[in-house]
CSV table of C-alpha atoms and ligand atoms in Angstrom, one decimal:
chain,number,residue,atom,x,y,z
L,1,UNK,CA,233.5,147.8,61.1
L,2,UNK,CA,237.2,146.9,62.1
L,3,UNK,CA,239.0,144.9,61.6
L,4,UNK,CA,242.3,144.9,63.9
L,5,UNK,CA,245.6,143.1,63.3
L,6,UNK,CA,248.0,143.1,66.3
L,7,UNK,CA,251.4,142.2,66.2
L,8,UNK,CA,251.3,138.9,63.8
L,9,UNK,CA,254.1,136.3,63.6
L,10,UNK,CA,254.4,133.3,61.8
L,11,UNK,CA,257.5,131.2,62.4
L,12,UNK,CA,257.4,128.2,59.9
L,13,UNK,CA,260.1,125.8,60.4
L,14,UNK,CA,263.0,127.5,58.3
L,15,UNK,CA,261.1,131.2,57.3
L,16,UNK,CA,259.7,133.7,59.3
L,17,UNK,CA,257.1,135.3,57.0
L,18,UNK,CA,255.9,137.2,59.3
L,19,UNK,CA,257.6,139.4,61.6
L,20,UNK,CA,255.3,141.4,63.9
L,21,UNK,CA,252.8,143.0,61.8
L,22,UNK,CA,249.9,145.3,63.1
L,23,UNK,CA,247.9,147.1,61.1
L,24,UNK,CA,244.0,148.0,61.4
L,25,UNK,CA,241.5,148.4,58.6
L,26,UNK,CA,238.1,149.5,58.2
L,27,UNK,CA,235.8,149.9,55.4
L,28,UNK,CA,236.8,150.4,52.0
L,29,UNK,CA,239.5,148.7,49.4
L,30,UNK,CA,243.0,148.1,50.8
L,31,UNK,CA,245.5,146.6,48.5
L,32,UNK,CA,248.4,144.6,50.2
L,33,UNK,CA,251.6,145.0,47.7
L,34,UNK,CA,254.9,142.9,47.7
L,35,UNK,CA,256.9,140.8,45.7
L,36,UNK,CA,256.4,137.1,46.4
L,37,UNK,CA,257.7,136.0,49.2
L,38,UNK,CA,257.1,138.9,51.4
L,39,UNK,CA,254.2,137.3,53.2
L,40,UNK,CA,250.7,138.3,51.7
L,41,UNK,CA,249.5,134.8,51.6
L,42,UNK,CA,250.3,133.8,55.0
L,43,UNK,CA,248.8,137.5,56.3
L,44,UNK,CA,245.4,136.5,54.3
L,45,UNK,CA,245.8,132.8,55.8
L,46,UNK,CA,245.6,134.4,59.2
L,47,UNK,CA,242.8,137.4,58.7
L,48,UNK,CA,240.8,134.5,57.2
L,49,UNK,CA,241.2,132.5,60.7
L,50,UNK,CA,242.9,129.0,58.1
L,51,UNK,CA,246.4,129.4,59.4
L,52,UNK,CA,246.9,130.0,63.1
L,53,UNK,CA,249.7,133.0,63.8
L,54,UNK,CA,252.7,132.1,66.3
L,55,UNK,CA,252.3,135.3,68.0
L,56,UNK,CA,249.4,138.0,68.1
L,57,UNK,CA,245.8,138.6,67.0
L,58,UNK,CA,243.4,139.4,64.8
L,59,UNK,CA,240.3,140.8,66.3
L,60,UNK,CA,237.0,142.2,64.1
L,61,UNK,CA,234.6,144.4,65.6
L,62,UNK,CA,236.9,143.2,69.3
L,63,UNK,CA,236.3,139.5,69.1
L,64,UNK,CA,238.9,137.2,67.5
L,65,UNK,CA,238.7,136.0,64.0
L,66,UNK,CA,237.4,132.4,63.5
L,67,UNK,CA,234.5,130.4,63.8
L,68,UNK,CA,231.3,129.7,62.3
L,69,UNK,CA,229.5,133.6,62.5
L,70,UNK,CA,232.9,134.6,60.9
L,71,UNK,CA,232.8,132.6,58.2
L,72,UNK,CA,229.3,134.0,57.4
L,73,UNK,CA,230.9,137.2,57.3
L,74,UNK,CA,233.9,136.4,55.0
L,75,UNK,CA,234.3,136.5,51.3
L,76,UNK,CA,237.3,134.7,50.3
L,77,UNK,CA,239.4,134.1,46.7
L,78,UNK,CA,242.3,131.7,47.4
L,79,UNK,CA,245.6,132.2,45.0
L,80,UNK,CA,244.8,128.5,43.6
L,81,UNK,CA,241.1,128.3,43.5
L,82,UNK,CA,240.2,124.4,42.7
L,83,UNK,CA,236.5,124.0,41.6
L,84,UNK,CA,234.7,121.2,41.1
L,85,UNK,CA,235.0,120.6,37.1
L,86,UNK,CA,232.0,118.6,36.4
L,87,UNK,CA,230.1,121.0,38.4
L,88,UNK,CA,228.1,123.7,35.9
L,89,UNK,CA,228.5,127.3,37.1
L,90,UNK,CA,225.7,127.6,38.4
L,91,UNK,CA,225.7,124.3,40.1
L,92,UNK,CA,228.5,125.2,41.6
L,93,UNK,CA,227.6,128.4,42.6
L,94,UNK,CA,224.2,127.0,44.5
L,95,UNK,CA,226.8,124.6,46.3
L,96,UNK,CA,228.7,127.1,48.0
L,97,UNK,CA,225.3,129.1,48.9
L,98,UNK,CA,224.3,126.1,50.5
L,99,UNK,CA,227.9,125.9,52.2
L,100,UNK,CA,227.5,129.7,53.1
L,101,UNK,CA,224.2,128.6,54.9
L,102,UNK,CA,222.2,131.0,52.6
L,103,UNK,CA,218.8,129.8,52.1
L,104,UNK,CA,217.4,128.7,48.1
L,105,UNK,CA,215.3,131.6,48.4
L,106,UNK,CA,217.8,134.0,48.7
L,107,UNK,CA,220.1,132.3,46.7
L,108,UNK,CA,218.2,132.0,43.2
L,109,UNK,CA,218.6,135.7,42.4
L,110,UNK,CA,221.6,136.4,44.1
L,111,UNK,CA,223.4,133.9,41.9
L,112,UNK,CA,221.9,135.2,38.3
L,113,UNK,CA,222.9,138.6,39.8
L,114,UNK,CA,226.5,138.1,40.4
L,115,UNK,CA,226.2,135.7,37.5
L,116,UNK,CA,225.9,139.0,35.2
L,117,UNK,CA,227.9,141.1,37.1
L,118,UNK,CA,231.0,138.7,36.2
L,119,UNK,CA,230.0,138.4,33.0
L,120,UNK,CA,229.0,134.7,33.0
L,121,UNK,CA,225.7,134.5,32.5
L,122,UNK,CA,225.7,132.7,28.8
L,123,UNK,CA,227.9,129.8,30.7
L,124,UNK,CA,226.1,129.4,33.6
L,125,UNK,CA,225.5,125.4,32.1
L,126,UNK,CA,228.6,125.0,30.9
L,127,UNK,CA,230.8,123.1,33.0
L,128,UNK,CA,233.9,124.3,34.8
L,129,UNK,CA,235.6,122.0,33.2
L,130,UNK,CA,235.7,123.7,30.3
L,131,UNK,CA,236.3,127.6,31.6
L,132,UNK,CA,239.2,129.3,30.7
L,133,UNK,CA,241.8,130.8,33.7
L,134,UNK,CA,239.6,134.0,33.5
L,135,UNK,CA,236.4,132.8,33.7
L,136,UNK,CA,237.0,130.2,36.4
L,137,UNK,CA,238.4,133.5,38.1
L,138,UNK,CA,235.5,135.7,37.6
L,139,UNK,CA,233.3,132.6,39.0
L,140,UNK,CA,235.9,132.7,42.3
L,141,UNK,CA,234.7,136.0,42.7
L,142,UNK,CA,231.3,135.4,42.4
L,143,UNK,CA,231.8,132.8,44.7
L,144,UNK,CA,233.7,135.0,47.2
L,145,UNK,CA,231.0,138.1,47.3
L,146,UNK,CA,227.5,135.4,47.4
L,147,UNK,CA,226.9,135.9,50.5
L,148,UNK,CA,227.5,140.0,50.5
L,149,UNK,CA,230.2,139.5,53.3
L,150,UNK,CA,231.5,142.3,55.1
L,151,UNK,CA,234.9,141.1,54.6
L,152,UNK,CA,236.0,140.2,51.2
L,153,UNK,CA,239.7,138.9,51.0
L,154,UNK,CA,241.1,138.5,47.3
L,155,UNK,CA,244.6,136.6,47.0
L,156,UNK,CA,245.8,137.8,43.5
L,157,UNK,CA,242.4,138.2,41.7
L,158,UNK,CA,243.4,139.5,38.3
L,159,UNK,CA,246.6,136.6,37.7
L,160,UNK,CA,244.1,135.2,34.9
L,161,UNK,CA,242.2,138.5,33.6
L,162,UNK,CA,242.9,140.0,30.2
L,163,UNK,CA,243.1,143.8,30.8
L,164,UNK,CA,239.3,143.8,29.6
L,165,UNK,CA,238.1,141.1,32.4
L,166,UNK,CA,240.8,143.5,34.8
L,167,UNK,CA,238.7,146.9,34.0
L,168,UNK,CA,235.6,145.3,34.9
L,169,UNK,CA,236.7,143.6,38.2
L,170,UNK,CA,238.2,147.0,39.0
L,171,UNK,CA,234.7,148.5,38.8
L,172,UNK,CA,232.8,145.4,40.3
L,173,UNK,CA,235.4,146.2,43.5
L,174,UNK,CA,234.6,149.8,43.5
L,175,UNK,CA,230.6,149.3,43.5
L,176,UNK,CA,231.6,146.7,46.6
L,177,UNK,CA,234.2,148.6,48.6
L,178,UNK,CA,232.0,151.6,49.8
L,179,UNK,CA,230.1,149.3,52.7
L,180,UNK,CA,232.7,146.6,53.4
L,181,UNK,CA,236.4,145.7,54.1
L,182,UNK,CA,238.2,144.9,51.3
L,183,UNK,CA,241.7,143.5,51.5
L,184,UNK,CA,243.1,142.6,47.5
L,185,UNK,CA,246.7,140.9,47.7
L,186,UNK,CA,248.1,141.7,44.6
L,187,UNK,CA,251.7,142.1,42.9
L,188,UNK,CA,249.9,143.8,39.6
L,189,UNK,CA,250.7,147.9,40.7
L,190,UNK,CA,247.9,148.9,38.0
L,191,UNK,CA,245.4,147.2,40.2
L,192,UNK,CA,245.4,149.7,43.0
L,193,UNK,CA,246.5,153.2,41.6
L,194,UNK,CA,243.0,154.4,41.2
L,195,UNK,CA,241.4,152.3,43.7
L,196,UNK,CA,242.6,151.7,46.7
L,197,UNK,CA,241.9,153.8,49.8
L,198,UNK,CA,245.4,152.9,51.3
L,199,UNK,CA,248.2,150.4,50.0
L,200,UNK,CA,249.8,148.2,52.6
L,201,UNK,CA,253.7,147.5,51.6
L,202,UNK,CA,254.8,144.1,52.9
L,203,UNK,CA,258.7,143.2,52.6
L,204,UNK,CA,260.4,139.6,53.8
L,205,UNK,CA,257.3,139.7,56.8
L,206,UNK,CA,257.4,143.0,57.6
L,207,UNK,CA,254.9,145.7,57.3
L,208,UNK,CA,256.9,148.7,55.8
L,209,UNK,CA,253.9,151.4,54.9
L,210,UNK,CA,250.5,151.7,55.2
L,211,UNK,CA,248.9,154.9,53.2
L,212,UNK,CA,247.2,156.3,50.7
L,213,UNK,CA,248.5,155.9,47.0
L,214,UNK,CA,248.2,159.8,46.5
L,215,UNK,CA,250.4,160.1,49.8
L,216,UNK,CA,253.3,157.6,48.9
L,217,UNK,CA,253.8,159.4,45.8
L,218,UNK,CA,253.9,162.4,46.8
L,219,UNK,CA,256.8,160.9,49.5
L,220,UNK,CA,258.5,159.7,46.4
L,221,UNK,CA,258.6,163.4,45.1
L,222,UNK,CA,262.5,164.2,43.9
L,223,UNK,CA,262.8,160.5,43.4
L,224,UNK,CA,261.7,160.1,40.0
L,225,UNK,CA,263.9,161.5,37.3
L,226,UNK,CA,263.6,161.5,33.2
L,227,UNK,CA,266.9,161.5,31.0
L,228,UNK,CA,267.9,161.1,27.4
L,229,UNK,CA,270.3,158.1,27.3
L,230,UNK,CA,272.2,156.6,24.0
L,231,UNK,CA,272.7,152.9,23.9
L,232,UNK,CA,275.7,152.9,25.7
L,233,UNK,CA,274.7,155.0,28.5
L,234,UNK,CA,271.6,152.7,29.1
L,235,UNK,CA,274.1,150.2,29.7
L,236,UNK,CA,275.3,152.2,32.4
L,237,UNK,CA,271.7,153.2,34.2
L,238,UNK,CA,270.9,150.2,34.1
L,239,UNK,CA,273.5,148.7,36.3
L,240,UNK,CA,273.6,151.6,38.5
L,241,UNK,CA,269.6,152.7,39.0
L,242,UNK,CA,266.1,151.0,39.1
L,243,UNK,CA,264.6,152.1,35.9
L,244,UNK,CA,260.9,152.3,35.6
L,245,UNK,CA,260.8,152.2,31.7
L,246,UNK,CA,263.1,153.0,29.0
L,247,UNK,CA,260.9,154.5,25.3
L,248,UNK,CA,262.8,154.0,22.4
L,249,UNK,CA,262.7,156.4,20.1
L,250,UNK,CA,265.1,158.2,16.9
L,251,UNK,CA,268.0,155.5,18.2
L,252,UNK,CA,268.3,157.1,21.7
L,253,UNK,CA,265.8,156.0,24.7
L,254,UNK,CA,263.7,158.2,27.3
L,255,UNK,CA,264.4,157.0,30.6
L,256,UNK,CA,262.7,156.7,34.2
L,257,UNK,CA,265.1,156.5,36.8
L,258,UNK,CA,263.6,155.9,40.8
L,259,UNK,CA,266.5,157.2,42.5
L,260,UNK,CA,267.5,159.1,46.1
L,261,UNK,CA,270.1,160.8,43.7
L,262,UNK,CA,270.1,162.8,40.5
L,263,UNK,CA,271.3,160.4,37.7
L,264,UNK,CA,272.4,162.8,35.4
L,265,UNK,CA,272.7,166.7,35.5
L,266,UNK,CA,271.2,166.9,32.6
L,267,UNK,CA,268.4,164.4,34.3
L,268,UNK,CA,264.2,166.5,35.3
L,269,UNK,CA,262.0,165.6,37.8
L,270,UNK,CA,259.0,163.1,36.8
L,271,UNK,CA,255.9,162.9,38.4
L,272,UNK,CA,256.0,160.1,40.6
L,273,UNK,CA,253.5,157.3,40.4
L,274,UNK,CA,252.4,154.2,42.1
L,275,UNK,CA,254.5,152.3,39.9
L,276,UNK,CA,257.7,153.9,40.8
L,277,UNK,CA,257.0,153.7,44.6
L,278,UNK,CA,256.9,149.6,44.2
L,279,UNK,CA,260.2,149.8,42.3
L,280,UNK,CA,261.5,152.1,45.4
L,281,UNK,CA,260.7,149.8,47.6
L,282,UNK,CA,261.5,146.4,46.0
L,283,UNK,CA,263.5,147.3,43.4
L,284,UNK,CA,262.1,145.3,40.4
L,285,UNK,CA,260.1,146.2,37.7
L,286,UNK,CA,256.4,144.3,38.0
R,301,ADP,P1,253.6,135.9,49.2
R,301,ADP,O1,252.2,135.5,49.3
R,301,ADP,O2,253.9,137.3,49.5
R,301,ADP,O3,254.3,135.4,48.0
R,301,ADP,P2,254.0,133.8,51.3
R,301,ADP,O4,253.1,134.2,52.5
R,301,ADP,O5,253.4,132.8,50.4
R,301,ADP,O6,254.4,135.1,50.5
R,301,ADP,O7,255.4,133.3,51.8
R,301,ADP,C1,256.2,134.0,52.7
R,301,ADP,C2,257.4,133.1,53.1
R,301,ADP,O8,256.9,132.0,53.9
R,301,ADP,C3,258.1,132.5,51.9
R,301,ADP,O9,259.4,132.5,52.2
R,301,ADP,C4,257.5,131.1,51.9
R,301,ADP,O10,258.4,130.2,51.3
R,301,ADP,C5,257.2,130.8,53.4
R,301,ADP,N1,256.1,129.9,53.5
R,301,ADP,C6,254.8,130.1,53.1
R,301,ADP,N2,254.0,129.1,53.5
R,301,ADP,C7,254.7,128.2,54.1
R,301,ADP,C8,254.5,126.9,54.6
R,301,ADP,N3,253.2,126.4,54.7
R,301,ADP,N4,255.5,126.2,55.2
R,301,ADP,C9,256.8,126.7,55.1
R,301,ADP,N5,257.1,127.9,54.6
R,301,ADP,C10,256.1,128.7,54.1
């Protein structure tokens, strides 16, 4: 399976969020990174075949995205989910099998199945309504995975998640990403550092990396530095570095500095992680 993005614009009236973007993916978990703005919605918009690019294509397995045998194929979690709130969960969940085109048959144990594996099995007859952000999330992704698609799309899965809910979609994505394509939009770093098979970096449209998490830290070797600072010289890092986190401790504060340069002579070499590569790149802590 592949799934082949070739040179993608999208001019709206005053932006252009997307500025020629290629970039091919086959199976396993990708994670698309960026601060907001940068153009991960409209790039999901366009894999999923609902917003129509100004320039380029998207192609799976060499025929363009779009259509009704596409749709079969696609698992998708919108940003803003809106369900139906007098639907029950599982109501809800046998409408979209319908709307996938699965058949009841099928559909009766695939639904209690992915209605335990998001943990929602007790509320199956409660109405959505009445969910909380969380659970109305876990039920978008049972909704996006019903009809075992070969390309799952997630736009900012784990907004709602408590880090409980987040380690169990973590592993639910794991079990899935060893037979499909999975592409998970997210501005949380945690999400992808154990993951992801590669992380694609997206700034103001443009596509600045595509690669493994292992590999852009190691690129970020040299670039990670930890210093003793008192409160007046965190003043100072502060306005002149990105710093990944400052500890308190016995009135002085252990710093993280992402920097080309050494901050301090005093300053060692920390080793880098996926955190401190997003703060490279966008400069702002998550
Ligand atoms: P992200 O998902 O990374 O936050 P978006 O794809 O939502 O980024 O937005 C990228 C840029 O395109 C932003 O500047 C946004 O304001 C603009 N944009 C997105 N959708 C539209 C639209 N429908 N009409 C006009 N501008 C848009």
């Amino acid at each position: 399976m592949q799934l082949e993005i070739s040179n993608i614009s999208k001019q709206y009236p005053k932006t252009l969020a997307l500025d020629n973007v290629s970039v091919t993916l086959d199976c396993g978990l990708y994670g698309l990174l960026g601060p907001n703005g940068a153009g991960k919605t409209t790039l999901i918009s366009i894999i999923t075949a609902l917003v129509q690019p100004t320039a380029g294509t998207v192609r799976y397995n060499g025929k363009p995205v779009g259509g009704r045998d596409y749709m079969r194929i696609l698992g998708f979690l919108p940003q803003d989910p809106r369900f139906y709130a007098n639907f029950t969960a599982e109501e809800f969940l046998r409408y979209m099998a319908a709307m996938k085109g699965l058949d009841r048959k099928t559909a009766k144990p695939r639904i209690a199945d992915l209605l335990e594996q998001v943990n929602l099995t007790e509320h199956k007859h409660k109405k959505i309504g009445a969910f909380s952000g969380g659970m109305r999330q876990r039920l978008g992704i049972a909704q996006a995975i019903l009809n075992d698609p070969e390309i799952l799309i997630l736009d900012e899965p784990t907004a709602g998640l408590d880090p409980k809910e987040r380690v169990r979609f973590r592993n639910l994505l794991s079990r899935l990403s060893g037979d499909r394509i999975i592409l998970l939009a997210t501005h949380i770093v945690s999400d992808l550092e154990c993951a992801a098979k590669e992380v694609i970096l997206l700034r103001e449209g443009r596509l600045l990396q595509k690669a493994s998490p292992l590999s852009l830290q190691s690129a970020l070797a040299g670039k990670v530095w930890l210093v003793q600072a008192d409160e007046t010289e965190l003043g100072q890092y502060t306005a002149r570095f990105i710093i990944a986190n400052a500890a308190a401790a016995d009135g002085k504060y252990a710093l993280r500095i992402v920097s080309d340069e050494k901050p301090h002579p005093s300053a060692v070499p920390g080793q880098p992680r996926l955190e401190d590569v997003y703060l490279y790149y966008f400069g702002e802590p998550t």
